[in-house]
Short mmCIF file of C-alpha atoms and ligand atoms in Angstrom, two decimals:
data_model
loop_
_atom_site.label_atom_id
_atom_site.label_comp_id
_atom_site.label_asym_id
_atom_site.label_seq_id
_atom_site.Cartn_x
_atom_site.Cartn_y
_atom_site.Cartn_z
CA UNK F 1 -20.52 -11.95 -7.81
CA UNK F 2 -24.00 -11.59 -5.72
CA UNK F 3 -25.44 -8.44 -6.04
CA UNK F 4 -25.16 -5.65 -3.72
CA UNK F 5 -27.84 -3.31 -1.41
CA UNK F 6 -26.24 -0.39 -0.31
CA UNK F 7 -27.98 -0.34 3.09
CA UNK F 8 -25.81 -3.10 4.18
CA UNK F 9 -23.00 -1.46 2.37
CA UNK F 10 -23.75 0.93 5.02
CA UNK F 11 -24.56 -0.47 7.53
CA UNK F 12 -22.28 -3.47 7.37
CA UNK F 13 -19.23 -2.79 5.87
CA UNK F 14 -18.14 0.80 6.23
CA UNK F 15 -17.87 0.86 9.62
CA UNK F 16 -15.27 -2.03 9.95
CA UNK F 17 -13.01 0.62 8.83
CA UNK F 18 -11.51 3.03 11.05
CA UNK F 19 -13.37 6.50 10.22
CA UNK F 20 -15.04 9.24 12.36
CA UNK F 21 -18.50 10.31 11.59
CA UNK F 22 -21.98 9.63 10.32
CA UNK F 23 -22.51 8.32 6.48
CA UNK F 24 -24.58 11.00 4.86
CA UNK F 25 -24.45 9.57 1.13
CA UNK F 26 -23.38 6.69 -0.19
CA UNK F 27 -23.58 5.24 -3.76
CA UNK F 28 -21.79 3.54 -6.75
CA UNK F 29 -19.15 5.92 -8.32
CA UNK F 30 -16.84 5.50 -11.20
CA UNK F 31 -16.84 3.95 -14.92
CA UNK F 32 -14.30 0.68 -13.64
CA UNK F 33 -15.63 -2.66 -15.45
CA UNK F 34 -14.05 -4.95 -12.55
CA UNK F 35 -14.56 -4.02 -9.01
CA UNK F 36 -17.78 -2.61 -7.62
CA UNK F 37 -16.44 0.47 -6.07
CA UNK F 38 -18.48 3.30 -3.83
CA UNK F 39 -18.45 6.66 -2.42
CA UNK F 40 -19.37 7.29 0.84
CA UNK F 41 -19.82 11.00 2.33
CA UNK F 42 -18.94 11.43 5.84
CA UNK F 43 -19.21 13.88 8.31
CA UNK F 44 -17.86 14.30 11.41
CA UNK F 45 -18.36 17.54 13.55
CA UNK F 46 -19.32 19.67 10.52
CA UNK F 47 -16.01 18.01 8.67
CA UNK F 48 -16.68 16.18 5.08
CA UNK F 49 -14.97 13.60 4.31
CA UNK F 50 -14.81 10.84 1.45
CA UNK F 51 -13.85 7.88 1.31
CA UNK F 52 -13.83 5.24 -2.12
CA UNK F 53 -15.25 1.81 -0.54
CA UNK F 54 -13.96 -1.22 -3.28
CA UNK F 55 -15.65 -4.64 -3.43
CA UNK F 56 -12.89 -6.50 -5.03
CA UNK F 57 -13.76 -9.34 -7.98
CA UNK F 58 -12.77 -12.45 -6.71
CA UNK F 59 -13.40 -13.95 -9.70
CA UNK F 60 -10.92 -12.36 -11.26
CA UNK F 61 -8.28 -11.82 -8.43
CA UNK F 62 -8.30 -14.95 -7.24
CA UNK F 63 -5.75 -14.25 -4.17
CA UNK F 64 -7.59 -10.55 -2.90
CA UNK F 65 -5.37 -10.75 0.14
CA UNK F 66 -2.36 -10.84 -1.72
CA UNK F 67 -3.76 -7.50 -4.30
CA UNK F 68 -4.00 -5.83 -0.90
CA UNK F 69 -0.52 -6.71 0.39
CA UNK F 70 0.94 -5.44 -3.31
CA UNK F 71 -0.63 -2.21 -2.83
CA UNK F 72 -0.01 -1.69 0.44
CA UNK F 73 3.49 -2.05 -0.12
CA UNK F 74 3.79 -0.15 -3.52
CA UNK F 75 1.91 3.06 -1.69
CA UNK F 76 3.95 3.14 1.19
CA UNK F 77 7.08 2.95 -1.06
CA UNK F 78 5.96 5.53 -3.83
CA UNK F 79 4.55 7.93 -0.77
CA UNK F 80 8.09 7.83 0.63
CA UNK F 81 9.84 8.64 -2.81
CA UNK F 82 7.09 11.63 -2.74
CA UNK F 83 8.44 12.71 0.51
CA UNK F 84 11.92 12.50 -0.73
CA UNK F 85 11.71 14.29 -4.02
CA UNK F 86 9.51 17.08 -2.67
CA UNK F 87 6.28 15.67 -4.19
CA UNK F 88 2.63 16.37 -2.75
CA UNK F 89 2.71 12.57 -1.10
CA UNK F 90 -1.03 13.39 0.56
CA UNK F 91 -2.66 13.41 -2.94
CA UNK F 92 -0.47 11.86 -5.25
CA UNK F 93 -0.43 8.65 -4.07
CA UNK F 94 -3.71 6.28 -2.50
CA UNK F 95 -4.04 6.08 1.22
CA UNK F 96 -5.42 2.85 2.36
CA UNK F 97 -7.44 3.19 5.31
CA UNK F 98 -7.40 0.43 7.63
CA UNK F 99 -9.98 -2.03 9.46
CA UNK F 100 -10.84 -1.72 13.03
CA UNK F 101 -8.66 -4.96 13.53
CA UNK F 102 -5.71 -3.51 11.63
CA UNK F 103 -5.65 -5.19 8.46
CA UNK F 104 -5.86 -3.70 5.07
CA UNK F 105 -9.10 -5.28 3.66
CA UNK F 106 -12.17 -6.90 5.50
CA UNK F 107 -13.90 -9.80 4.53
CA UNK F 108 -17.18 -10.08 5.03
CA UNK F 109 -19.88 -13.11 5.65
CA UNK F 110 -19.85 -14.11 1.85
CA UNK F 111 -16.27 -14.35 1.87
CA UNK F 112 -15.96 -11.21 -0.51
CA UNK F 113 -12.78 -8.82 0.23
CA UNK F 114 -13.64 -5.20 0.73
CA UNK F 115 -11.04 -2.15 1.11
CA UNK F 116 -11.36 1.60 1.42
CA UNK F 117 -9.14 4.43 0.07
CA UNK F 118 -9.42 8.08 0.75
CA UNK F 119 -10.78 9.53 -1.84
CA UNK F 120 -8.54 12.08 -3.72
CA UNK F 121 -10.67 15.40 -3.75
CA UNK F 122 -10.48 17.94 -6.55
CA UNK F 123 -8.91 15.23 -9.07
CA UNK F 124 -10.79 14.43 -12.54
CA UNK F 125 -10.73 11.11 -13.81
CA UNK F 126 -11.59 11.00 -17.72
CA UNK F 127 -12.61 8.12 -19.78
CA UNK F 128 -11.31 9.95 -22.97
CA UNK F 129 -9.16 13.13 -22.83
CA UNK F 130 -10.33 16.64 -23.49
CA UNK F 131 -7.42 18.26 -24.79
CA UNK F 132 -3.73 17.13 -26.20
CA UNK F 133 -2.65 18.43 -22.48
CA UNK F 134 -4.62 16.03 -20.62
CA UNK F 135 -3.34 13.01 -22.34
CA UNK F 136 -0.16 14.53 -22.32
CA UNK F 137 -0.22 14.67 -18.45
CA UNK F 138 -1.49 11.33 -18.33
CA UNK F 139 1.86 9.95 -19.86
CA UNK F 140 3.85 12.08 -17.59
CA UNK F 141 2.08 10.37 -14.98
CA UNK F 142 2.46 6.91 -15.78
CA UNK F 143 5.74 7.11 -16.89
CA UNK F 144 6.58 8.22 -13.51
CA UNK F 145 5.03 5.56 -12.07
CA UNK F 146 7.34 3.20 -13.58
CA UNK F 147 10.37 5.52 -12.78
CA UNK F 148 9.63 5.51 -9.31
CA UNK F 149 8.78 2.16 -9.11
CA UNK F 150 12.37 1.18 -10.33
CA UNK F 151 13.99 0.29 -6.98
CA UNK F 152 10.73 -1.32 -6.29
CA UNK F 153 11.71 -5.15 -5.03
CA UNK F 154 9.65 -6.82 -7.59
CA UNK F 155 10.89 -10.26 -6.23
CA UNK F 156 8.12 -9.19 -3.22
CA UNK F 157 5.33 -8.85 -5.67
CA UNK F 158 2.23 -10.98 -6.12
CA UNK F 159 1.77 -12.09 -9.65
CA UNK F 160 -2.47 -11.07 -8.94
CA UNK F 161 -3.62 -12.59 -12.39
CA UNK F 162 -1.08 -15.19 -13.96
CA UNK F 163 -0.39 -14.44 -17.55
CA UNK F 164 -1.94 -10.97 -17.58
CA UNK F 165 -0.39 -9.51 -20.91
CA UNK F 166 1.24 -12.63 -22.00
CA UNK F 167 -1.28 -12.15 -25.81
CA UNK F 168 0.07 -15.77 -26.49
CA UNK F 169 -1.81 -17.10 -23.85
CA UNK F 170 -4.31 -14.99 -24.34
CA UNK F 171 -4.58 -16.29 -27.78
CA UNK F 172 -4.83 -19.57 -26.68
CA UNK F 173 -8.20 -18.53 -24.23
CA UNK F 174 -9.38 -17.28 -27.40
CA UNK F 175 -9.25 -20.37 -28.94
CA UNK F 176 -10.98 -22.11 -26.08
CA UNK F 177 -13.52 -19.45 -25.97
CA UNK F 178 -14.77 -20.28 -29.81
CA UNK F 179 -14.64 -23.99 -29.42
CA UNK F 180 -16.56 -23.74 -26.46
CA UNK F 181 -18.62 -21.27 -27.23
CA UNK F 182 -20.67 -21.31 -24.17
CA UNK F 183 -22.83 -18.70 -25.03
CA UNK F 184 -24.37 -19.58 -28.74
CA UNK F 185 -22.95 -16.86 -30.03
CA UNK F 186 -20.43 -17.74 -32.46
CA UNK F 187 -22.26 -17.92 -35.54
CA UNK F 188 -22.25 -13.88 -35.30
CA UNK F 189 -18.62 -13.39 -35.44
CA UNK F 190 -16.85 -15.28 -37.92
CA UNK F 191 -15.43 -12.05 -39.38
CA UNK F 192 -13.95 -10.74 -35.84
CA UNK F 193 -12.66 -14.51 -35.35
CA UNK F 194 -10.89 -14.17 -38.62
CA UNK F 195 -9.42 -10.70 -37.91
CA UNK F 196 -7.72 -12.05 -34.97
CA UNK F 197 -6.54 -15.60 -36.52
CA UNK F 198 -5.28 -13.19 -38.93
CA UNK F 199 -2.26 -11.57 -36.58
CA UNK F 200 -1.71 -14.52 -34.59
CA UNK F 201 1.74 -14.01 -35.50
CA UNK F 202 2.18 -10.74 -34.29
CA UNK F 203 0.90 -11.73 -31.09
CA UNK F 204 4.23 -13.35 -30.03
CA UNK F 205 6.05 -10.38 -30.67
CA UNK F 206 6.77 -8.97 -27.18
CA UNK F 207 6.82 -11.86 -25.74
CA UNK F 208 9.74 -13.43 -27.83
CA UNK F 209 11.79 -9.92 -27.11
CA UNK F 210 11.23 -10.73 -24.32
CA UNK F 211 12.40 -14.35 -23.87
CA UNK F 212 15.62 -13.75 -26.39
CA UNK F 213 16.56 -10.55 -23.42
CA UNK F 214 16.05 -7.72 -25.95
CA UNK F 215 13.55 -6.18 -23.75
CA UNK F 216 13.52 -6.00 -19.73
CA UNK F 217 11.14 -6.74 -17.37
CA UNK F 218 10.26 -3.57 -15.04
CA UNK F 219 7.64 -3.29 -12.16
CA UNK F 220 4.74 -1.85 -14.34
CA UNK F 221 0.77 -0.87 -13.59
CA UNK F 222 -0.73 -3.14 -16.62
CA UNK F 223 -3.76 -1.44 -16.77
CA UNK F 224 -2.99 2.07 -17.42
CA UNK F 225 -6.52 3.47 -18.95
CA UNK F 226 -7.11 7.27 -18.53
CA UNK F 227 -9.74 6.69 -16.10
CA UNK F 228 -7.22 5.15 -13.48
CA UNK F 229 -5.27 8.21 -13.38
CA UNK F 230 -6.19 11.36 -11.46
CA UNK F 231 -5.85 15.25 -13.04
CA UNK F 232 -6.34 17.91 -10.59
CA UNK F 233 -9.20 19.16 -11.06
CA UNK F 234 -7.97 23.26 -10.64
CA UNK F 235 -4.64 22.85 -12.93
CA UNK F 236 -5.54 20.03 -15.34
CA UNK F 237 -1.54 18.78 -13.94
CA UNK F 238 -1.19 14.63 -13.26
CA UNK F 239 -2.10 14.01 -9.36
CA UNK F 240 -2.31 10.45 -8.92
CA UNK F 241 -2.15 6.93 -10.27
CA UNK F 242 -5.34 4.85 -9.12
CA UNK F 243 -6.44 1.05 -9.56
CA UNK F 244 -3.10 -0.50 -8.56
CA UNK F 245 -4.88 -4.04 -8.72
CA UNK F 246 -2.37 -5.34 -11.54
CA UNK F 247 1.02 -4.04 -10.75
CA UNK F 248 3.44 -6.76 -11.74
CA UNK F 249 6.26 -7.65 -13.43
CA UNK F 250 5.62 -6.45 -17.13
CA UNK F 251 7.08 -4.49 -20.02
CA UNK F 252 7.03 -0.85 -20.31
CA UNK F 253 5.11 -1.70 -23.87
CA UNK F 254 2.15 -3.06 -21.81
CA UNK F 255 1.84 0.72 -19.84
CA UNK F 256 2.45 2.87 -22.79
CA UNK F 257 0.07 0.69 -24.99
CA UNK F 258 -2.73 0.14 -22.88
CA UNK F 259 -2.59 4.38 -22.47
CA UNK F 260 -3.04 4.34 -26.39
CA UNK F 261 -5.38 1.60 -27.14
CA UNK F 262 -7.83 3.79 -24.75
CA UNK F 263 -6.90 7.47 -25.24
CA UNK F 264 -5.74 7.83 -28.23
CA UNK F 265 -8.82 7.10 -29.92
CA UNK F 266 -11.19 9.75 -31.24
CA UNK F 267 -14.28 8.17 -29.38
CA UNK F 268 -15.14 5.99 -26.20
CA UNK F 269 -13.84 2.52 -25.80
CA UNK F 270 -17.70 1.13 -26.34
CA UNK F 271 -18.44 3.97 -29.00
CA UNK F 272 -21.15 1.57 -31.21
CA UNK F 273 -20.85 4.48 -34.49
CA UNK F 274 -17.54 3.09 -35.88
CA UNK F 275 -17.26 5.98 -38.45
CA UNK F 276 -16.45 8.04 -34.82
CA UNK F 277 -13.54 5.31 -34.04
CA UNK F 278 -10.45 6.46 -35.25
CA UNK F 279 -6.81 6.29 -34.05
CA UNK F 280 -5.10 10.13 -33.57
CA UNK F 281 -1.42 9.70 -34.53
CA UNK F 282 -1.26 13.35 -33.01
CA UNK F 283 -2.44 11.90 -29.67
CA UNK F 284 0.28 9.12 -29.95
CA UNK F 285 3.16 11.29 -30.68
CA UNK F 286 1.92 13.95 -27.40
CA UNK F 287 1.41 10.51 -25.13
CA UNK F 288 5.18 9.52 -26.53
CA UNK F 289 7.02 12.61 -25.49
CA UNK F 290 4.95 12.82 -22.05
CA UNK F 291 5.61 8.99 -21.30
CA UNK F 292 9.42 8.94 -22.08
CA UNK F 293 9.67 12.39 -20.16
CA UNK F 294 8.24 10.27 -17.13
CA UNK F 295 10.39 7.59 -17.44
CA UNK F 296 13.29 9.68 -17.06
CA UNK F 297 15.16 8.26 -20.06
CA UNK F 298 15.34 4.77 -18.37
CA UNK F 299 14.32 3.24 -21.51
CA UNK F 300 16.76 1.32 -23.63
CA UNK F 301 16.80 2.18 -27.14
CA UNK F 302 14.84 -0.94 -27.62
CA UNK F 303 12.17 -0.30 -25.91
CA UNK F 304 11.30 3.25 -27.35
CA UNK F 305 11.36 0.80 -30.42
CA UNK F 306 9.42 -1.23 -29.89
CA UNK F 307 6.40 0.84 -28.08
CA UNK F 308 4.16 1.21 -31.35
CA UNK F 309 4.28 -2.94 -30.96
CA UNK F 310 3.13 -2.46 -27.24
CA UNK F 311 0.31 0.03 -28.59
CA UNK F 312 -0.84 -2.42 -31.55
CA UNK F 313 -0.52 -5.30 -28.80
CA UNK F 314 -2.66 -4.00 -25.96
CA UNK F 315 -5.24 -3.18 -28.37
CA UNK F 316 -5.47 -6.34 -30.17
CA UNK F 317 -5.90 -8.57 -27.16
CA UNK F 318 -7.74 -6.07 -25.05
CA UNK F 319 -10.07 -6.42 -28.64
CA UNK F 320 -9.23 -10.26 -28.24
CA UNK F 321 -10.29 -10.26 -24.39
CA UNK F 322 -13.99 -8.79 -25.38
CA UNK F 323 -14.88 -11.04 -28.05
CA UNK F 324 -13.81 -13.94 -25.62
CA UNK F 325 -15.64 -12.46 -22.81
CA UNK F 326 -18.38 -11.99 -25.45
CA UNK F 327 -18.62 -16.12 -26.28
CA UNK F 328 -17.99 -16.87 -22.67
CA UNK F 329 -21.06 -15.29 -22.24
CA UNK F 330 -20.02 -12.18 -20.35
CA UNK F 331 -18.62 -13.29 -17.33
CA UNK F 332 -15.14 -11.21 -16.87
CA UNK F 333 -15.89 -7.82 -17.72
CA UNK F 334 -19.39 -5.65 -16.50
CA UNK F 335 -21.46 -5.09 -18.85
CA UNK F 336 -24.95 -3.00 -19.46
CA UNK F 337 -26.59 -4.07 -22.51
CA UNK F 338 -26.04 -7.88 -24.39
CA UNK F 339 -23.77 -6.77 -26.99
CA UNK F 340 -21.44 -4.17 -24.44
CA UNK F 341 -18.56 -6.70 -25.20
CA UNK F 342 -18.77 -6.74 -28.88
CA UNK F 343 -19.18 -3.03 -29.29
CA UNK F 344 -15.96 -2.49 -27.47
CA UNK F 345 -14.26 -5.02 -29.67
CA UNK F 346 -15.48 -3.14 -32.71
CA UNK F 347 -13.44 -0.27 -31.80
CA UNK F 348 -10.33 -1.93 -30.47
CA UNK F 349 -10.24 -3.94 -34.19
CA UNK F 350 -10.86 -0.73 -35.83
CA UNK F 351 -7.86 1.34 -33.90
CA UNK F 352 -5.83 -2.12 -34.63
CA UNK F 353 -6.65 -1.44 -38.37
CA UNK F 354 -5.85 1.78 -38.77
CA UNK F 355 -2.50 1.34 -36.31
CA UNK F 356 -1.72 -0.94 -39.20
CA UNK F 357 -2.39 1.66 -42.19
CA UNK F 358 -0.33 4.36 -39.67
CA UNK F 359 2.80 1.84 -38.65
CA UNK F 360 5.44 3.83 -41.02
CA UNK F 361 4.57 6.93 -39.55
CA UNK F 362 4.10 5.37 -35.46
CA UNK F 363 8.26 4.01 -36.00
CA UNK F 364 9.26 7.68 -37.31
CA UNK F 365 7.95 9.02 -34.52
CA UNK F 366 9.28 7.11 -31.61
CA UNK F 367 13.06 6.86 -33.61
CA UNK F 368 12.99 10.85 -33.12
CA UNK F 369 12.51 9.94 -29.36
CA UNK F 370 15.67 7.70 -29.34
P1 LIG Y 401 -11.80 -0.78 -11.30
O1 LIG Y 401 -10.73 -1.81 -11.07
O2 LIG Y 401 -13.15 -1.34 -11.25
O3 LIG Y 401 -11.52 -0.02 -12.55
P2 LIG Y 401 -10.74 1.55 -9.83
O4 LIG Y 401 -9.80 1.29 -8.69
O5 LIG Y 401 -10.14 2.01 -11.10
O6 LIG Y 401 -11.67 0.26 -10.06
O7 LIG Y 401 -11.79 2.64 -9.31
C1 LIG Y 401 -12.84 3.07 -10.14
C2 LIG Y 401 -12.78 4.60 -10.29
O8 LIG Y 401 -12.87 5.23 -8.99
C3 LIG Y 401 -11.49 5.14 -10.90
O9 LIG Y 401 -11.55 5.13 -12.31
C4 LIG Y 401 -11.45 6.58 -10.33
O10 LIG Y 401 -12.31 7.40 -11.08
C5 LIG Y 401 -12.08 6.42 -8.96
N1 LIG Y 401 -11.10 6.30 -7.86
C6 LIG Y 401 -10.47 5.18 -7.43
N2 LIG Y 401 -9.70 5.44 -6.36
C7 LIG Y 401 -9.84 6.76 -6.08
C8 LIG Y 401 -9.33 7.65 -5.05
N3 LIG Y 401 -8.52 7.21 -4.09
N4 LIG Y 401 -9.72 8.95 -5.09
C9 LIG Y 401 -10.55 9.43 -6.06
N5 LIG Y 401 -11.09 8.64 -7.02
C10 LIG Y 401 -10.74 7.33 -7.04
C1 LIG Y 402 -10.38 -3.54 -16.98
O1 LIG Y 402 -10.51 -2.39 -14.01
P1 LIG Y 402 -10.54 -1.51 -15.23
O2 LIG Y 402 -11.90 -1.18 -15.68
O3 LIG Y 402 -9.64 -0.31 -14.98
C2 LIG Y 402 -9.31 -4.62 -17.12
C3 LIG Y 402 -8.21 -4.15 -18.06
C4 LIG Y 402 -8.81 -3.83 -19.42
C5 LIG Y 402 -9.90 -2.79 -19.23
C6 LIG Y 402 -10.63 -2.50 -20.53
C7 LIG Y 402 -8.09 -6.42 -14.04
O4 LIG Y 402 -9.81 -2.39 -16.40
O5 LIG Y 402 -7.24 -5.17 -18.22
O6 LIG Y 402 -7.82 -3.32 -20.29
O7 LIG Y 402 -10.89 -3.22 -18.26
N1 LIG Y 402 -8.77 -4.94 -15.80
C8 LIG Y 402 -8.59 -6.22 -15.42
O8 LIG Y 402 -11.31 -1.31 -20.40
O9 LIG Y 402 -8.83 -7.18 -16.15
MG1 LIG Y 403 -10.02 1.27 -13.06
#
């Protein structure tokens, strides 16, 4: 993606949105490692408002128009069931804001696809949790998600990246990555090559409950990292679900372990001190009870199962996904320093690891949950 000045940000973007008043700041916000998202300040008359301006990747979604119509069409159906159920449907669900020709994104000369949100105000988003509680709401609020998204048509959604959690496939784009290794850099990771080559096995797990109808496909998020859920920033209670880029047809195993894989670890996802790196079984069990509390006991018996799988799964290939991106030569995920991808697939092998050593105990606790 070409990089960006934030004078024509300014000057050329934000205003083919519909908004009143004068930009009085402007500048990158947020911790995301795929779209290049800003805030811009605004005020009109003495009124402040903000607003989160999103460059989407088009490298990655390869169909932005169709992202756009997903979300568009998930917000206006969750804001309703907010209405319906009492729920606070002005800041617990994203607003887009539209373009001065009525469409949800713009697109400008480059052909890159830019939308704008309002931004939720008074709303934390964490990139580890500070206390049992906030993880705790977390799950609530992501296991709501998928309970409200239930009666969701999901005939009418885009599939935005093909194969998103399908690890076999992923697998296989691991196996390209090494023999192509594109970036010289395979000679340094022989070990992290063989610790994946190592569970290829597992990695068909879900996929083949899947296929034999032991597990059910749901409309899920897919990308369900503590940052991309809003606290309120007063009661510490869940607000909001954010970066609906990757809602899809999936398995409730994909939402809860993508939540564990990134907050249930003791440190950050690119932590480079591995001694910090550990997996909190604690964590798991308080991200269990909130989750299933969410989903409103719609899960079979199968899938409470089977969620330590979905934790052990997200983190492998999500460890699997950096190490590719890592031979590829950094291409999919952003990325500050040369070995960014590598570090993060340090930790997610080391939670993998110690998943492993804590399996007995991860089954006990989800069978209570039954
Ligand atoms: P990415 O796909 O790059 O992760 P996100 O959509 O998650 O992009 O946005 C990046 C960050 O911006 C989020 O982690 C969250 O902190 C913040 N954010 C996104 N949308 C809103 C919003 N409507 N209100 C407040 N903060 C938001
Ligand atoms: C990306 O967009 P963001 O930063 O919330 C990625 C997720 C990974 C995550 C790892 C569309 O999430 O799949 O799990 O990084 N999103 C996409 O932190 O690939
Ligand atoms: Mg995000």
């Amino acid at each position: 993606m070409k990089p960006l000045n934030i004078e024509n940000v300014k000057n050329d973007i934000f205003p083919k949105f519909v908004t009143k008043g004068v930009v009085t700041d402007l500048c990158r916000y947020g911790n995301g490692h795929i779209n290049d998202t800003f805030l811009v300040t605004t005020d009109f008359e003495g009124v402040i408002r903000r607003f989160i301006l999103q460059r989407v990747n088009k490298e990655i979604f390869k169909k932005p128009d169709e992202v756009i119509e997903n979300i568009v069409n998930v917000t206006d159906f969750f804001r309703q069931k907010l209405r319906e159920s009492g729920g606070d449907y002005k800041r617990g669900c994203i607003t887009v804001i539209k373009t001065l020709d009525g469409d949800g994104y713009y697109v400008d000369a480059e052909g890159d696809f830019w939308r704008m949100y309002i931004f939720i105000e008074d709303s934390l988003a964490l990139d580890l949790p500070e206390s049992k509680e906030d993880f705790y709401e977390s799950a609530r609020a992501f296991g709501g998600f998928q309970r409200m998204l239930s009666e969701f048509p999901a005939e009418t959604l885009h599939e935005t990246i093909i194969n998103f959690h399908n690890t076999p496939v992923r697998y296989q784009n691991f196996l390209k990555a090494i023999e192509e290794n594109r970036s010289g850099r395979l000679q340094n990771v022989s070990e992290e090559i063989k610790f994946v080559k190592d569970r290829e096995e597992f990695t068909h797990v879900l996929t083949d409950a899947l296929e034999k109808g032991d597990l059910p496909l749901r409309v899920t998020h897919n990308d369900t990292k503590m940052n991309n859920v809003l606290l309120d920033a007063a009661t510490r209670k869940q607000l909001c679900v954010v970066d609906l880029d990757t809602i899809m047809p999936g398995l409730a195993a994909y939402d809860f372990g993508d939540s564990i894989r990134f907050g249930a670890s003791t440190a950050a996802e690119d932590e480079k001190d591995l001694d910090k790196v550990h997996f909190d079984i604690e964590l798991f069990e308080v991200y269990v009870k909130g989750f299933l509390e969410g989903c409103g006991g719609q899960l079979t018996a199968n899938e409470i199962e089977m969620l330590p799988e979905g934790a052990k799964m997200m983190t492998l290939e999500c460890g699997m996904r950096f190490l590719s991106d890592y031979l590829d030569g950094d291409t999919y995920f952003r990325t500050h320093y040369p070995d960014h991808n590598l570090d993060r697939c340090h930790t997610q092998f080391k939670l993998v690891s110690e998943m492993e050593q804590k399996w007995d105990e991860m089954k006990k606790i989800v069978r209570a949950y039954k």
